[in-house]
Protein backbone atom coordinates (compact mmCIF):
# COMPACT_ATOMS: atom_id res chain seq x y z
CA UNK A 1 0.00 0.00 0.00
CA UNK A 2 3.05 2.23 0.06
CA UNK A 3 2.33 3.77 -3.37
CA UNK A 4 -0.97 5.07 -2.00
CA UNK A 5 0.72 6.72 0.95
CA UNK A 6 3.37 8.18 -1.37
CA UNK A 7 0.70 9.68 -3.65
CA UNK A 8 -1.19 11.16 -0.71
CA UNK A 9 2.02 12.69 0.63
CA UNK A 10 2.56 14.31 -2.77
CA UNK A 11 -0.90 15.90 -2.62
CA UNK A 12 -1.40 16.87 1.02
CA UNK A 13 0.71 18.55 3.69
CA UNK A 14 1.89 15.98 6.27
CA UNK A 15 -0.25 17.32 9.14
CA UNK A 16 -3.37 17.46 6.97
CA UNK A 17 -2.85 13.89 5.83
CA UNK A 18 -2.31 12.71 9.39
CA UNK A 19 -5.48 14.52 10.55
CA UNK A 20 -7.55 13.08 7.70
CA UNK A 21 -6.38 9.55 8.48
CA UNK A 22 -7.00 9.97 12.23
CA UNK A 23 -10.50 11.37 11.61
CA UNK A 24 -11.33 8.60 9.13
CA UNK A 25 -11.80 11.07 6.28
CA UNK A 26 -9.18 9.06 4.39
CA UNK A 27 -9.05 5.30 4.89
CA UNK A 28 -6.58 2.98 3.26
CA UNK A 29 -7.52 -0.67 3.47
CA UNK A 30 -6.63 -3.92 1.73
CA UNK A 31 -9.31 -5.24 -0.58
CA UNK A 32 -10.01 -8.15 1.77
CA UNK A 33 -11.21 -5.66 4.43
CA UNK A 34 -14.01 -4.43 2.14
CA UNK A 35 -16.14 -7.54 2.53
CA UNK A 36 -19.42 -6.82 4.30
CA UNK A 37 -19.13 -3.04 4.09
CA UNK A 38 -21.44 -0.59 2.37
CA UNK A 39 -19.67 2.61 1.41
CA UNK A 40 -22.11 5.52 1.48
CA UNK A 41 -21.07 9.09 0.65
CA UNK A 42 -17.62 7.84 -0.32
CA UNK A 43 -15.07 8.34 -3.05
CA UNK A 44 -13.32 4.98 -3.35
CA UNK A 45 -10.27 4.08 -5.41
CA UNK A 46 -9.31 0.49 -6.18
CA UNK A 47 -5.72 0.59 -7.39
CA UNK A 48 -3.86 -2.19 -9.24
CA UNK A 49 -7.21 -3.79 -10.12
CA UNK A 50 -5.62 -5.95 -12.81
CA UNK A 51 -4.59 -8.25 -9.96
CA UNK A 52 -8.10 -8.85 -8.66
CA UNK A 53 -9.94 -12.08 -9.32
CA UNK A 54 -13.54 -12.34 -10.53
CA UNK A 55 -14.79 -12.77 -6.95
CA UNK A 56 -12.75 -9.87 -5.58
CA UNK A 57 -13.89 -7.46 -8.30
CA UNK A 58 -17.55 -8.43 -7.90
CA UNK A 59 -17.28 -8.07 -4.12
CA UNK A 60 -15.67 -4.65 -4.46
CA UNK A 61 -18.18 -3.32 -6.96
CA UNK A 62 -21.11 -4.42 -4.82
CA UNK A 63 -19.87 -2.36 -1.82
CA UNK A 64 -21.11 0.82 -3.52
CA UNK A 65 -23.61 2.66 -1.32
CA UNK A 66 -25.65 5.83 -1.67
CA UNK A 67 -23.85 8.84 -3.15
CA UNK A 68 -20.66 6.82 -3.70
CA UNK A 69 -18.25 7.12 -6.59
CA UNK A 70 -15.90 4.28 -7.38
CA UNK A 71 -12.72 4.65 -9.41
CA UNK A 72 -10.90 1.53 -10.55
CA UNK A 73 -7.38 1.77 -11.92
CA UNK A 74 -5.16 -0.88 -13.40
CA UNK A 75 -3.08 -1.96 -16.34
CA UNK A 76 -4.47 -5.07 -18.04
CA UNK A 77 -0.99 -5.61 -19.49
CA UNK A 78 0.61 -6.06 -16.05
CA UNK A 79 -1.37 -8.88 -14.48
CA UNK A 80 0.49 -10.70 -11.69
CA UNK A 81 -2.11 -13.42 -11.10
CA UNK A 82 -1.33 -17.13 -11.52
CA UNK A 83 -1.67 -18.49 -15.04
CA UNK A 84 -5.21 -19.39 -16.04
CA UNK A 85 -6.63 -16.93 -13.49
CA UNK A 86 -8.73 -14.34 -15.26
CA UNK A 87 -8.12 -10.75 -14.19
CA UNK A 88 -11.15 -9.22 -12.50
CA UNK A 89 -10.32 -5.95 -14.26
CA UNK A 90 -10.17 -7.52 -17.72
CA UNK A 91 -13.46 -9.29 -17.09
CA UNK A 92 -15.13 -6.14 -15.70
CA UNK A 93 -14.11 -4.17 -18.78
CA UNK A 94 -16.05 -6.67 -20.91
CA UNK A 95 -19.00 -7.27 -18.59
CA UNK A 96 -19.63 -3.61 -17.71
CA UNK A 97 -18.85 -1.86 -20.99
CA UNK A 98 -22.52 -1.29 -21.86
CA UNK A 99 -23.84 -0.60 -18.36
CA UNK A 100 -25.38 2.87 -18.15
CA UNK A 101 -23.69 5.03 -15.53
CA UNK A 102 -20.31 3.35 -15.88
CA UNK A 103 -17.55 5.12 -17.78
CA UNK A 104 -14.36 3.50 -19.00
CA UNK A 105 -11.31 5.54 -19.88
CA UNK A 106 -8.30 4.03 -21.60
CA UNK A 107 -4.92 5.70 -21.31
CA UNK A 108 -1.94 5.18 -23.58
CA UNK A 109 1.70 6.21 -23.80
CA UNK A 110 0.70 9.84 -24.43
CA UNK A 111 -0.62 9.92 -20.86
CA UNK A 112 2.67 8.97 -19.18
CA UNK A 113 3.63 11.53 -16.53
CA UNK A 114 6.68 9.80 -15.10
CA UNK A 115 10.30 10.36 -16.08
CA UNK A 116 10.71 11.23 -19.78
CA UNK A 117 12.58 7.95 -20.34
CA UNK A 118 9.58 5.84 -19.26
CA UNK A 119 7.83 6.45 -22.60
CA UNK A 120 10.99 5.39 -24.45
CA UNK A 121 11.28 2.28 -22.28
CA UNK A 122 7.66 1.31 -22.97
CA UNK A 123 8.15 1.89 -26.69
CA UNK A 124 11.28 -0.29 -26.67
CA UNK A 125 9.42 -3.15 -24.96
CA UNK A 126 6.47 -2.78 -27.35
CA UNK A 127 8.79 -3.14 -30.31
CA UNK A 128 10.17 -6.50 -29.12
CA UNK A 129 6.74 -7.73 -27.99
CA UNK A 130 5.31 -6.95 -31.43
CA UNK A 131 8.05 -9.10 -33.00
CA UNK A 132 7.05 -12.22 -31.01
PDB file of N, CA and C in Angstrom, residues 5-93:
ATOM      1  N   UNK A   5       0.210   5.748  -0.014  1.00  0.00           N
ATOM      2  CA  UNK A   5       0.716   6.724   0.948  1.00  0.00           C
ATOM      3  C   UNK A   5       1.636   7.734   0.257  1.00  0.00           C
ATOM      4  N   UNK A   6       2.471   7.274  -0.644  1.00  0.00           N
ATOM      5  CA  UNK A   6       3.372   8.176  -1.374  1.00  0.00           C
ATOM      6  C   UNK A   6       2.572   9.209  -2.168  1.00  0.00           C
ATOM      7  N   UNK A   7       1.527   8.763  -2.856  1.00  0.00           N
ATOM      8  CA  UNK A   7       0.702   9.678  -3.652  1.00  0.00           C
ATOM      9  C   UNK A   7      -0.006  10.696  -2.760  1.00  0.00           C
ATOM     10  N   UNK A   8      -0.527  10.234  -1.631  1.00  0.00           N
ATOM     11  CA  UNK A   8      -1.194  11.161  -0.711  1.00  0.00           C
ATOM     12  C   UNK A   8      -0.215  12.192  -0.159  1.00  0.00           C
ATOM     13  N   UNK A   9       1.003  11.759   0.131  1.00  0.00           N
ATOM     14  CA  UNK A   9       2.022  12.691   0.635  1.00  0.00           C
ATOM     15  C   UNK A   9       2.401  13.728  -0.416  1.00  0.00           C
ATOM     16  N   UNK A  10       2.293  13.351  -1.687  1.00  0.00           N
ATOM     17  CA  UNK A  10       2.562  14.307  -2.767  1.00  0.00           C
ATOM     18  C   UNK A  10       1.458  15.359  -2.869  1.00  0.00           C
ATOM     19  N   UNK A  11       0.251  15.009  -2.443  1.00  0.00           N
ATOM     20  CA  UNK A  11      -0.902  15.898  -2.621  1.00  0.00           C
ATOM     21  C   UNK A  11      -1.277  16.715  -1.392  1.00  0.00           C
ATOM     22  N   UNK A  12      -0.952  16.211  -0.209  1.00  0.00           N
ATOM     23  CA  UNK A  12      -1.398  16.866   1.020  1.00  0.00           C
ATOM     24  C   UNK A  12      -0.232  17.166   1.949  1.00  0.00           C
ATOM     25  N   UNK A  13      -0.313  18.284   2.669  1.00  0.00           N
ATOM     26  CA  UNK A  13       0.712  18.551   3.689  1.00  0.00           C
ATOM     27  C   UNK A  13       0.680  17.444   4.744  1.00  0.00           C
ATOM     28  N   UNK A  14       1.823  17.097   5.329  1.00  0.00           N
ATOM     29  CA  UNK A  14       1.893  15.982   6.270  1.00  0.00           C
ATOM     30  C   UNK A  14       0.874  16.041   7.409  1.00  0.00           C
ATOM     31  N   UNK A  15       0.687  17.211   8.011  1.00  0.00           N
ATOM     32  CA  UNK A  15      -0.248  17.317   9.139  1.00  0.00           C
ATOM     33  C   UNK A  15      -1.695  17.112   8.686  1.00  0.00           C
ATOM     34  N   UNK A  16      -2.023  17.635   7.516  1.00  0.00           N
ATOM     35  CA  UNK A  16      -3.374  17.460   6.974  1.00  0.00           C
ATOM     36  C   UNK A  16      -3.648  15.992   6.711  1.00  0.00           C
ATOM     37  N   UNK A  17      -2.693  15.319   6.102  1.00  0.00           N
ATOM     38  CA  UNK A  17      -2.853  13.891   5.830  1.00  0.00           C
ATOM     39  C   UNK A  17      -3.040  13.111   7.124  1.00  0.00           C
ATOM     40  N   UNK A  18      -2.206  13.397   8.100  1.00  0.00           N
ATOM     41  CA  UNK A  18      -2.310  12.708   9.390  1.00  0.00           C
ATOM     42  C   UNK A  18      -3.682  12.948  10.029  1.00  0.00           C
ATOM     43  N   UNK A  19      -4.164  14.194   9.983  1.00  0.00           N
ATOM     44  CA  UNK A  19      -5.480  14.519  10.549  1.00  0.00           C
ATOM     45  C   UNK A  19      -6.594  13.776   9.812  1.00  0.00           C
ATOM     46  N   UNK A  20      -6.520  13.753   8.487  1.00  0.00           N
ATOM     47  CA  UNK A  20      -7.553  13.076   7.699  1.00  0.00           C
ATOM     48  C   UNK A  20      -7.592  11.581   8.011  1.00  0.00           C
ATOM     49  N   UNK A  21      -6.432  10.984   8.170  1.00  0.00           N
ATOM     50  CA  UNK A  21      -6.382   9.552   8.483  1.00  0.00           C
ATOM     51  C   UNK A  21      -6.925   9.306   9.889  1.00  0.00           C
ATOM     52  N   UNK A  22      -6.518  10.128  10.856  1.00  0.00           N
ATOM     53  CA  UNK A  22      -7.003   9.968  12.234  1.00  0.00           C
ATOM     54  C   UNK A  22      -8.513  10.154  12.343  1.00  0.00           C
ATOM     55  N   UNK A  23      -9.066  11.085  11.571  1.00  0.00           N
ATOM     56  CA  UNK A  23     -10.505  11.365  11.613  1.00  0.00           C
ATOM     57  C   UNK A  23     -11.309  10.391  10.749  1.00  0.00           C
ATOM     58  N   UNK A  24     -10.631   9.544   9.989  1.00  0.00           N
ATOM     59  CA  UNK A  24     -11.328   8.596   9.129  1.00  0.00           C
ATOM     60  C   UNK A  24     -11.837   9.204   7.839  1.00  0.00           C
ATOM     61  N   UNK A  25     -11.414  10.434   7.539  1.00  0.00           N
ATOM     62  CA  UNK A  25     -11.795  11.066   6.275  1.00  0.00           C
ATOM     63  C   UNK A  25     -11.145  10.315   5.123  1.00  0.00           C
ATOM     64  N   UNK A  26      -9.898   9.913   5.340  1.00  0.00           N
ATOM     65  CA  UNK A  26      -9.183   9.060   4.391  1.00  0.00           C
ATOM     66  C   UNK A  26      -8.943   7.723   5.077  1.00  0.00           C
ATOM     67  N   UNK A  27      -9.325   6.651   4.395  1.00  0.00           N
ATOM     68  CA  UNK A  27      -9.046   5.300   4.887  1.00  0.00           C
ATOM     69  C   UNK A  27      -8.303   4.552   3.790  1.00  0.00           C
ATOM     70  N   UNK A  28      -7.297   3.836   4.195  1.00  0.00           N
ATOM     71  CA  UNK A  28      -6.577   2.976   3.265  1.00  0.00           C
ATOM     72  C   UNK A  28      -6.701   1.569   3.811  1.00  0.00           C
ATOM     73  N   UNK A  29      -7.265   0.685   2.986  1.00  0.00           N
ATOM     74  CA  UNK A  29      -7.523  -0.671   3.473  1.00  0.00           C
ATOM     75  C   UNK A  29      -7.272  -1.679   2.364  1.00  0.00           C
ATOM     76  N   UNK A  30      -6.754  -2.842   2.722  1.00  0.00           N
ATOM     77  CA  UNK A  30      -6.627  -3.916   1.734  1.00  0.00           C
ATOM     78  C   UNK A  30      -8.013  -4.339   1.231  1.00  0.00           C
ATOM     79  N   UNK A  31      -8.051  -4.815   0.033  1.00  0.00           N
ATOM     80  CA  UNK A  31      -9.306  -5.238  -0.581  1.00  0.00           C
ATOM     81  C   UNK A  31     -10.069  -6.230   0.289  1.00  0.00           C
ATOM     82  N   UNK A  32      -9.360  -7.127   0.941  1.00  0.00           N
ATOM     83  CA  UNK A  32     -10.014  -8.147   1.769  1.00  0.00           C
ATOM     84  C   UNK A  32     -10.833  -7.529   2.902  1.00  0.00           C
ATOM     85  N   UNK A  33     -10.491  -6.310   3.327  1.00  0.00           N
ATOM     86  CA  UNK A  33     -11.206  -5.656   4.425  1.00  0.00           C
ATOM     87  C   UNK A  33     -12.489  -4.971   3.965  1.00  0.00           C
ATOM     88  N   UNK A  34     -12.806  -5.061   2.682  1.00  0.00           N
ATOM     89  CA  UNK A  34     -14.012  -4.433   2.143  1.00  0.00           C
ATOM     90  C   UNK A  34     -15.241  -5.323   2.314  1.00  0.00           C
ATOM     91  N   UNK A  35     -15.024  -6.595   2.461  1.00  0.00           N
ATOM     92  CA  UNK A  35     -16.145  -7.538   2.531  1.00  0.00           C
ATOM     93  C   UNK A  35     -17.103  -7.138   3.649  1.00  0.00           C
ATOM     94  N   UNK A  36     -18.388  -7.116   3.314  1.00  0.00           N
ATOM     95  CA  UNK A  36     -19.419  -6.824   4.296  1.00  0.00           C
ATOM     96  C   UNK A  36     -19.714  -5.347   4.491  1.00  0.00           C
ATOM     97  N   UNK A  37     -18.924  -4.479   3.915  1.00  0.00           N
ATOM     98  CA  UNK A  37     -19.128  -3.038   4.092  1.00  0.00           C
ATOM     99  C   UNK A  37     -20.045  -2.481   3.010  1.00  0.00           C
ATOM    100  N   UNK A  38     -20.722  -1.411   3.344  1.00  0.00           N
ATOM    101  CA  UNK A  38     -21.437  -0.593   2.373  1.00  0.00           C
ATOM    102  C   UNK A  38     -20.845   0.796   2.488  1.00  0.00           C
ATOM    103  N   UNK A  39     -20.376   1.331   1.387  1.00  0.00           N
ATOM    104  CA  UNK A  39     -19.668   2.607   1.413  1.00  0.00           C
ATOM    105  C   UNK A  39     -20.577   3.716   0.882  1.00  0.00           C
ATOM    106  N   UNK A  40     -21.255   4.387   1.805  1.00  0.00           N
ATOM    107  CA  UNK A  40     -22.114   5.521   1.477  1.00  0.00           C
ATOM    108  C   UNK A  40     -21.297   6.804   1.496  1.00  0.00           C
ATOM    109  N   UNK A  41     -21.698   7.766   0.668  1.00  0.00           N
ATOM    110  CA  UNK A  41     -21.066   9.092   0.655  1.00  0.00           C
ATOM    111  C   UNK A  41     -19.543   8.979   0.607  1.00  0.00           C
ATOM    112  N   UNK A  42     -19.059   8.121  -0.270  1.00  0.00           N
ATOM    113  CA  UNK A  42     -17.622   7.837  -0.321  1.00  0.00           C
ATOM    114  C   UNK A  42     -17.084   7.995  -1.736  1.00  0.00           C
ATOM    115  N   UNK A  43     -15.828   8.343  -1.797  1.00  0.00           N
ATOM    116  CA  UNK A  43     -15.070   8.342  -3.048  1.00  0.00           C
ATOM    117  C   UNK A  43     -14.013   7.265  -2.859  1.00  0.00           C
ATOM    118  N   UNK A  44     -14.138   6.169  -3.591  1.00  0.00           N
ATOM    119  CA  UNK A  44     -13.324   4.983  -3.347  1.00  0.00           C
ATOM    120  C   UNK A  44     -12.458   4.698  -4.573  1.00  0.00           C
ATOM    121  N   UNK A  45     -11.199   4.411  -4.329  1.00  0.00           N
ATOM    122  CA  UNK A  45     -10.275   4.079  -5.415  1.00  0.00           C
ATOM    123  C   UNK A  45      -9.741   2.669  -5.188  1.00  0.00           C
ATOM    124  N   UNK A  46      -9.920   1.820  -6.177  1.00  0.00           N
ATOM    125  CA  UNK A  46      -9.310   0.486  -6.179  1.00  0.00           C
ATOM    126  C   UNK A  46      -8.128   0.572  -7.137  1.00  0.00           C
ATOM    127  N   UNK A  47      -6.932   0.473  -6.598  1.00  0.00           N
ATOM    128  CA  UNK A  47      -5.719   0.595  -7.392  1.00  0.00           C
ATOM    129  C   UNK A  47      -5.173  -0.799  -7.705  1.00  0.00           C
ATOM    130  N   UNK A  48      -4.468  -0.926  -8.806  1.00  0.00           N
ATOM    131  CA  UNK A  48      -3.861  -2.194  -9.236  1.00  0.00           C
ATOM    132  C   UNK A  48      -4.927  -3.278  -9.439  1.00  0.00           C
ATOM    133  N   UNK A  49      -6.064  -2.882  -9.980  1.00  0.00           N
ATOM    134  CA  UNK A  49      -7.206  -3.793 -10.117  1.00  0.00           C
ATOM    135  C   UNK A  49      -6.957  -4.939 -11.094  1.00  0.00           C
ATOM    136  N   UNK A  50      -5.921  -4.848 -11.893  1.00  0.00           N
ATOM    137  CA  UNK A  50      -5.618  -5.948 -12.805  1.00  0.00           C
ATOM    138  C   UNK A  50      -5.284  -7.219 -12.040  1.00  0.00           C
ATOM    139  N   UNK A  51      -4.958  -7.077 -10.768  1.00  0.00           N
ATOM    140  CA  UNK A  51      -4.593  -8.246  -9.957  1.00  0.00           C
ATOM    141  C   UNK A  51      -5.734  -8.743  -9.068  1.00  0.00           C
ATOM    142  N   UNK A  52      -6.945  -8.298  -9.369  1.00  0.00           N
ATOM    143  CA  UNK A  52      -8.102  -8.852  -8.661  1.00  0.00           C
ATOM    144  C   UNK A  52      -8.619 -10.062  -9.422  1.00  0.00           C
ATOM    145  N   UNK A  53      -9.258 -10.947  -8.695  1.00  0.00           N
ATOM    146  CA  UNK A  53      -9.940 -12.084  -9.322  1.00  0.00           C
ATOM    147  C   UNK A  53     -11.386 -11.683  -9.607  1.00  0.00           C
ATOM    148  N   UNK A  54     -12.113 -12.553 -10.272  1.00  0.00           N
ATOM    149  CA  UNK A  54     -13.542 -12.342 -10.535  1.00  0.00           C
ATOM    150  C   UNK A  54     -14.277 -12.051  -9.227  1.00  0.00           C
ATOM    151  N   UNK A  55     -14.085 -12.901  -8.227  1.00  0.00           N
ATOM    152  CA  UNK A  55     -14.793 -12.765  -6.948  1.00  0.00           C
ATOM    153  C   UNK A  55     -14.437 -11.472  -6.235  1.00  0.00           C
ATOM    154  N   UNK A  56     -13.169 -11.102  -6.253  1.00  0.00           N
ATOM    155  CA  UNK A  56     -12.748  -9.873  -5.582  1.00  0.00           C
ATOM    156  C   UNK A  56     -13.344  -8.638  -6.252  1.00  0.00           C
ATOM    157  N   UNK A  57     -13.338  -8.617  -7.582  1.00  0.00           N
ATOM    158  CA  UNK A  57     -13.886  -7.464  -8.295  1.00  0.00           C
ATOM    159  C   UNK A  57     -15.387  -7.348  -8.049  1.00  0.00           C
ATOM    160  N   UNK A  58     -16.096  -8.453  -8.136  1.00  0.00           N
ATOM    161  CA  UNK A  58     -17.545  -8.429  -7.900  1.00  0.00           C
ATOM    162  C   UNK A  58     -17.835  -7.964  -6.473  1.00  0.00           C
ATOM    163  N   UNK A  59     -17.096  -8.477  -5.506  1.00  0.00           N
ATOM    164  CA  UNK A  59     -17.284  -8.073  -4.116  1.00  0.00           C
ATOM    165  C   UNK A  59     -17.052  -6.577  -3.973  1.00  0.00           C
ATOM    166  N   UNK A  60     -15.977  -6.072  -4.558  1.00  0.00           N
ATOM    167  CA  UNK A  60     -15.669  -4.645  -4.456  1.00  0.00           C
ATOM    168  C   UNK A  60     -16.782  -3.797  -5.061  1.00  0.00           C
ATOM    169  N   UNK A  61     -17.175  -4.125  -6.265  1.00  0.00           N
ATOM    170  CA  UNK A  61     -18.185  -3.319  -6.960  1.00  0.00           C
ATOM    171  C   UNK A  61     -19.521  -3.302  -6.228  1.00  0.00           C
ATOM    172  N   UNK A  62     -19.829  -4.350  -5.515  1.00  0.00           N
ATOM    173  CA  UNK A  62     -21.108  -4.416  -4.818  1.00  0.00           C
ATOM    174  C   UNK A  62     -21.065  -3.779  -3.431  1.00  0.00           C
ATOM    175  N   UNK A  63     -19.961  -3.115  -3.075  1.00  0.00           N
ATOM    176  CA  UNK A  63     -19.873  -2.362  -1.819  1.00  0.00           C
ATOM    177  C   UNK A  63     -20.410  -0.947  -1.985  1.00  0.00           C
ATOM    178  N   UNK A  64     -20.713  -0.549  -3.217  1.00  0.00           N
ATOM    179  CA  UNK A  64     -21.113   0.821  -3.517  1.00  0.00           C
ATOM    180  C   UNK A  64     -22.444   1.155  -2.846  1.00  0.00           C
ATOM    181  N   UNK A  65     -22.408   2.201  -2.009  1.00  0.00           N
ATOM    182  CA  UNK A  65     -23.612   2.659  -1.324  1.00  0.00           C
ATOM    183  C   UNK A  65     -24.121   3.953  -1.929  1.00  0.00           C
ATOM    184  N   UNK A  66     -25.045   4.576  -1.215  1.00  0.00           N
ATOM    185  CA  UNK A  66     -25.654   5.829  -1.675  1.00  0.00           C
ATOM    186  C   UNK A  66     -24.600   6.915  -1.813  1.00  0.00           C
ATOM    187  N   UNK A  67     -24.728   7.686  -2.885  1.00  0.00           N
ATOM    188  CA  UNK A  67     -23.848   8.835  -3.149  1.00  0.00           C
ATOM    189  C   UNK A  67     -22.369   8.462  -3.187  1.00  0.00           C
ATOM    190  N   UNK A  68     -22.058   7.257  -3.606  1.00  0.00           N
ATOM    191  CA  UNK A  68     -20.664   6.823  -3.699  1.00  0.00           C
ATOM    192  C   UNK A  68     -20.183   6.907  -5.144  1.00  0.00           C
ATOM    193  N   UNK A  69     -18.911   7.159  -5.280  1.00  0.00           N
ATOM    194  CA  UNK A  69     -18.248   7.124  -6.591  1.00  0.00           C
ATOM    195  C   UNK A  69     -17.069   6.179  -6.463  1.00  0.00           C
ATOM    196  N   UNK A  70     -16.976   5.256  -7.391  1.00  0.00           N
ATOM    197  CA  UNK A  70     -15.895   4.282  -7.381  1.00  0.00           C
ATOM    198  C   UNK A  70     -15.008   4.515  -8.591  1.00  0.00           C
ATOM    199  N   UNK A  71     -13.717   4.542  -8.355  1.00  0.00           N
ATOM    200  CA  UNK A  71     -12.717   4.646  -9.411  1.00  0.00           C
ATOM    201  C   UNK A  71     -11.881   3.373  -9.346  1.00  0.00           C
ATOM    202  N   UNK A  72     -11.699   2.749 -10.492  1.00  0.00           N
ATOM    203  CA  UNK A  72     -10.896   1.525 -10.551  1.00  0.00           C
ATOM    204  C   UNK A  72      -9.762   1.779 -11.530  1.00  0.00           C
ATOM    205  N   UNK A  73      -8.538   1.560 -11.061  1.00  0.00           N
ATOM    206  CA  UNK A  73      -7.382   1.766 -11.924  1.00  0.00           C
ATOM    207  C   UNK A  73      -6.618   0.458 -12.071  1.00  0.00           C
ATOM    208  N   UNK A  74      -5.973   0.309 -13.194  1.00  0.00           N
ATOM    209  CA  UNK A  74      -5.158  -0.879 -13.398  1.00  0.00           C
ATOM    210  C   UNK A  74      -4.664  -0.951 -14.823  1.00  0.00           C
ATOM    211  N   UNK A  75      -3.672  -1.765 -15.021  1.00  0.00           N
ATOM    212  CA  UNK A  75      -3.085  -1.960 -16.344  1.00  0.00           C
ATOM    213  C   UNK A  75      -3.284  -3.421 -16.733  1.00  0.00           C
ATOM    214  N   UNK A  76      -4.224  -3.683 -17.639  1.00  0.00           N
ATOM    215  CA  UNK A  76      -4.474  -5.072 -18.043  1.00  0.00           C
ATOM    216  C   UNK A  76      -3.240  -5.778 -18.610  1.00  0.00           C
ATOM    217  N   UNK A  77      -2.226  -5.027 -18.969  1.00  0.00           N
ATOM    218  CA  UNK A  77      -0.995  -5.613 -19.492  1.00  0.00           C
ATOM    219  C   UNK A  77       0.002  -5.995 -18.412  1.00  0.00           C
ATOM    220  N   UNK A  78      -0.333  -5.762 -17.149  1.00  0.00           N
ATOM    221  CA  UNK A  78       0.607  -6.055 -16.054  1.00  0.00           C
ATOM    222  C   UNK A  78      -0.046  -6.926 -14.982  1.00  0.00           C
ATOM    223  N   UNK A  79      -0.688  -7.974 -15.406  1.00  0.00           N
ATOM    224  CA  UNK A  79      -1.372  -8.881 -14.475  1.00  0.00           C
ATOM    225  C   UNK A  79      -0.344  -9.790 -13.796  1.00  0.00           C
ATOM    226  N   UNK A  80      -0.413  -9.865 -12.474  1.00  0.00           N
ATOM    227  CA  UNK A  80       0.492 -10.703 -11.690  1.00  0.00           C
ATOM    228  C   UNK A  80      -0.225 -11.905 -11.070  1.00  0.00           C
ATOM    229  N   UNK A  81      -1.360 -12.272 -11.608  1.00  0.00           N
ATOM    230  CA  UNK A  81      -2.114 -13.423 -11.099  1.00  0.00           C
ATOM    231  C   UNK A  81      -1.522 -14.721 -11.650  1.00  0.00           C
ATOM    232  N   UNK A  82      -1.793 -15.840 -10.983  1.00  0.00           N
ATOM    233  CA  UNK A  82      -1.328 -17.126 -11.517  1.00  0.00           C
ATOM    234  C   UNK A  82      -1.911 -17.380 -12.906  1.00  0.00           C
ATOM    235  N   UNK A  83      -1.182 -18.129 -13.706  1.00  0.00           N
ATOM    236  CA  UNK A  83      -1.666 -18.494 -15.044  1.00  0.00           C
ATOM    237  C   UNK A  83      -3.062 -19.101 -14.935  1.00  0.00           C
ATOM    238  N   UNK A  84      -3.845 -18.870 -15.950  1.00  0.00           N
ATOM    239  CA  UNK A  84      -5.210 -19.388 -16.042  1.00  0.00           C
ATOM    240  C   UNK A  84      -6.186 -18.712 -15.065  1.00  0.00           C
ATOM    241  N   UNK A  85      -5.728 -17.703 -14.328  1.00  0.00           N
ATOM    242  CA  UNK A  85      -6.630 -16.929 -13.487  1.00  0.00           C
ATOM    243  C   UNK A  85      -6.998 -15.675 -14.253  1.00  0.00           C
ATOM    244  N   UNK A  86      -8.273 -15.494 -14.488  1.00  0.00           N
ATOM    245  CA  UNK A  86      -8.730 -14.344 -15.262  1.00  0.00           C
ATOM    246  C   UNK A  86      -8.712 -13.099 -14.382  1.00  0.00           C
ATOM    247  N   UNK A  87      -8.170 -12.031 -14.901  1.00  0.00           N
ATOM    248  CA  UNK A  87      -8.121 -10.755 -14.186  1.00  0.00           C
ATOM    249  C   UNK A  87      -9.533 -10.208 -14.011  1.00  0.00           C
ATOM    250  N   UNK A  88      -9.860  -9.836 -12.780  1.00  0.00           N
ATOM    251  CA  UNK A  88     -11.153  -9.222 -12.504  1.00  0.00           C
ATOM    252  C   UNK A  88     -11.335  -7.923 -13.266  1.00  0.00           C
ATOM    253  N   UNK A  89     -10.244  -7.187 -13.487  1.00  0.00           N
ATOM    254  CA  UNK A  89     -10.322  -5.953 -14.257  1.00  0.00           C
ATOM    255  C   UNK A  89     -10.639  -6.246 -15.718  1.00  0.00           C
ATOM    256  N   UNK A  90      -9.916  -7.185 -16.307  1.00  0.00           N
ATOM    257  CA  UNK A  90     -10.168  -7.517 -17.715  1.00  0.00           C
ATOM    258  C   UNK A  90     -11.610  -7.975 -17.910  1.00  0.00           C
ATOM    259  N   UNK A  91     -12.089  -8.801 -16.999  1.00  0.00           N
ATOM    260  CA  UNK A  91     -13.462  -9.289 -17.087  1.00  0.00           C
ATOM    261  C   UNK A  91     -14.459  -8.139 -16.918  1.00  0.00           C
ATOM    262  N   UNK A  92     -14.223  -7.266 -15.941  1.00  0.00           N
ATOM    263  CA  UNK A  92     -15.132  -6.143 -15.695  1.00  0.00           C
ATOM    264  C   UNK A  92     -15.212  -5.214 -16.904  1.00  0.00           C
ATOM    265  N   UNK A  93     -14.093  -5.015 -17.589  1.00  0.00           N
ATOM    266  CA  UNK A  93     -14.109  -4.174 -18.783  1.00  0.00           C
ATOM    267  C   UNK A  93     -15.054  -4.732 -19.843  1.00  0.00           C
TER     268      UNK A  93
END
